[in-house]
């Protein structure tokens, strides 16, 4: 079985784009907004009325971070919600958007397979 060898410039581009995506599009603010949106939508479907138990006590987020080790503490503090957001919650994409995403993913996979095929063809021509 051949091992996968992607030309280094293309590999570096893929890594850069993936890194940019993680740093820009996977921010905790977006994750929290999406989670809030989902919980809000599901809450509309429920009849349960939550109540606070008599012996319950409120705990602030900082107390949870105090006992964490340094790296965990850093991420807990970074992801802590400091107040309400000034943007509206996200909208759920239409079903056709999901099909478009799947088609885009399939096209990307086909493109990478084409690059791999060309790479191996070039290797056999030069050997």
Tab-separated table of C-alpha atoms in Angstrom:
chain	number	residue	atom	x	y	z
A	1	UNK	CA	0.000	0.000	0.000
A	2	UNK	CA	1.346	3.406	-0.953
A	3	UNK	CA	1.783	5.952	1.773
A	4	UNK	CA	0.079	9.283	1.219
A	5	UNK	CA	2.534	11.965	0.116
A	6	UNK	CA	1.053	15.395	-0.521
A	7	UNK	CA	3.475	17.972	-1.937
A	8	UNK	CA	4.749	20.037	0.990
A	9	UNK	CA	3.361	23.398	-0.193
A	10	UNK	CA	-0.133	21.974	-0.494
A	11	UNK	CA	0.197	20.312	2.909
A	12	UNK	CA	1.333	23.580	4.458
A	13	UNK	CA	-1.622	25.383	2.859
A	14	UNK	CA	-4.028	22.781	4.248
A	15	UNK	CA	-2.522	23.097	7.726
A	16	UNK	CA	-2.662	26.911	7.577
A	17	UNK	CA	-6.308	26.972	6.472
A	18	UNK	CA	-7.255	24.434	9.153
A	19	UNK	CA	-5.412	26.429	11.819
A	20	UNK	CA	-7.061	29.680	10.729
A	21	UNK	CA	-10.464	27.980	10.833
A	22	UNK	CA	-9.894	26.714	14.373
A	23	UNK	CA	-8.647	30.092	15.615
A	24	UNK	CA	-11.280	32.234	13.876
A	25	UNK	CA	-14.429	30.151	13.403
A	26	UNK	CA	-14.370	27.844	16.429
A	27	UNK	CA	-14.190	30.551	19.080
A	28	UNK	CA	-15.997	29.764	22.310
A	29	UNK	CA	-18.332	32.736	21.731
A	30	UNK	CA	-19.688	31.006	18.627
A	31	UNK	CA	-19.938	27.666	20.412
A	32	UNK	CA	-21.820	29.246	23.323
A	33	UNK	CA	-24.127	31.156	20.963
A	34	UNK	CA	-24.946	27.945	19.129
A	35	UNK	CA	-25.492	26.016	22.369
A	36	UNK	CA	-27.764	28.784	23.673
A	37	UNK	CA	-29.699	28.760	20.422
A	38	UNK	CA	-30.217	24.979	20.590
A	39	UNK	CA	-31.226	25.056	24.244
A	40	UNK	CA	-33.653	27.915	23.596
A	41	UNK	CA	-35.266	26.088	20.697
A	42	UNK	CA	-35.576	22.838	22.662
A	43	UNK	CA	-36.910	24.743	25.677
A	44	UNK	CA	-39.823	25.937	23.554
A	45	UNK	CA	-40.816	22.290	23.122
A	46	UNK	CA	-40.757	21.439	26.833
A	47	UNK	CA	-43.385	21.920	29.537
A	48	UNK	CA	-40.988	21.412	32.459
A	49	UNK	CA	-40.641	24.395	34.792
A	50	UNK	CA	-37.257	24.311	36.554
A	51	UNK	CA	-37.103	25.121	40.257
A	52	UNK	CA	-34.127	25.857	42.486
A	53	UNK	CA	-33.769	23.382	45.385
A	54	UNK	CA	-33.976	24.910	48.879
A	55	UNK	CA	-30.419	24.004	49.889
A	56	UNK	CA	-28.858	25.061	46.599
A	57	UNK	CA	-26.126	27.662	46.665
A	58	UNK	CA	-24.750	29.710	43.813
A	59	UNK	CA	-21.165	29.123	42.723
A	60	UNK	CA	-19.308	31.647	40.600
A	61	UNK	CA	-17.241	30.559	37.607
A	62	UNK	CA	-13.986	31.746	39.162
A	63	UNK	CA	-14.329	29.206	41.999
A	64	UNK	CA	-14.423	26.381	39.454
A	65	UNK	CA	-11.254	27.713	37.821
A	66	UNK	CA	-9.374	28.073	41.144
A	67	UNK	CA	-8.845	24.334	41.564
A	68	UNK	CA	-7.815	23.745	37.948
A	69	UNK	CA	-4.205	23.346	36.851
A	70	UNK	CA	-2.643	26.246	34.930
A	71	UNK	CA	-3.521	25.253	31.356
A	72	UNK	CA	-7.068	24.270	32.342
A	73	UNK	CA	-7.424	27.496	34.308
A	74	UNK	CA	-6.293	29.507	31.281
A	75	UNK	CA	-8.920	27.893	29.043
A	76	UNK	CA	-11.655	28.166	31.687
A	77	UNK	CA	-10.974	31.874	32.174
A	78	UNK	CA	-10.697	32.469	28.424
A	79	UNK	CA	-14.007	30.750	27.709
A	80	UNK	CA	-15.876	32.324	30.622
A	81	UNK	CA	-18.950	34.309	29.635
A	82	UNK	CA	-18.494	37.825	30.953
A	83	UNK	CA	-21.837	39.205	29.845
A	84	UNK	CA	-24.528	38.952	27.212
A	85	UNK	CA	-23.438	39.009	23.610
A	86	UNK	CA	-24.281	41.914	21.352
A	87	UNK	CA	-25.078	39.697	18.369
A	88	UNK	CA	-28.195	37.694	17.677
A	89	UNK	CA	-28.134	33.914	18.138
A	90	UNK	CA	-27.280	31.975	15.031
A	91	UNK	CA	-29.986	30.755	12.694
A	92	UNK	CA	-30.276	27.098	11.880
A	93	UNK	CA	-29.244	26.510	8.275
A	94	UNK	CA	-31.825	25.345	5.782
A	95	UNK	CA	-31.744	21.647	4.827
A	96	UNK	CA	-30.406	22.563	1.375
A	97	UNK	CA	-27.380	24.186	3.063
A	98	UNK	CA	-26.501	20.795	4.534
A	99	UNK	CA	-26.640	19.199	1.090
A	100	UNK	CA	-24.421	21.999	-0.236
A	101	UNK	CA	-21.936	21.345	2.572
A	102	UNK	CA	-21.878	17.616	1.765
A	103	UNK	CA	-21.376	18.370	-1.932
A	104	UNK	CA	-18.537	20.783	-1.084
A	105	UNK	CA	-16.920	18.164	1.151
A	106	UNK	CA	-17.173	15.542	-1.609
A	107	UNK	CA	-15.613	17.991	-4.083
A	108	UNK	CA	-12.757	18.693	-1.651
A	109	UNK	CA	-12.109	14.980	-1.169
A	110	UNK	CA	-12.124	14.462	-4.948
A	111	UNK	CA	-9.658	17.323	-5.386
A	112	UNK	CA	-7.259	15.867	-2.805
A	113	UNK	CA	-7.540	12.448	-4.472
A	114	UNK	CA	-6.746	14.085	-7.828
A	115	UNK	CA	-3.672	15.776	-6.307
A	116	UNK	CA	-2.566	12.438	-4.907
A	117	UNK	CA	-3.063	10.707	-8.258
A	118	UNK	CA	-1.076	13.408	-10.090
A	119	UNK	CA	1.668	13.183	-7.494
A	120	UNK	CA	2.028	9.438	-7.999
A	121	UNK	CA	1.902	9.822	-11.794
A	122	UNK	CA	4.729	12.372	-11.595
A	123	UNK	CA	6.713	10.018	-9.347
A	124	UNK	CA	6.449	7.135	-11.826
A	125	UNK	CA	7.350	9.406	-14.782
A	126	UNK	CA	10.509	10.638	-13.050
A	127	UNK	CA	11.668	7.174	-11.930
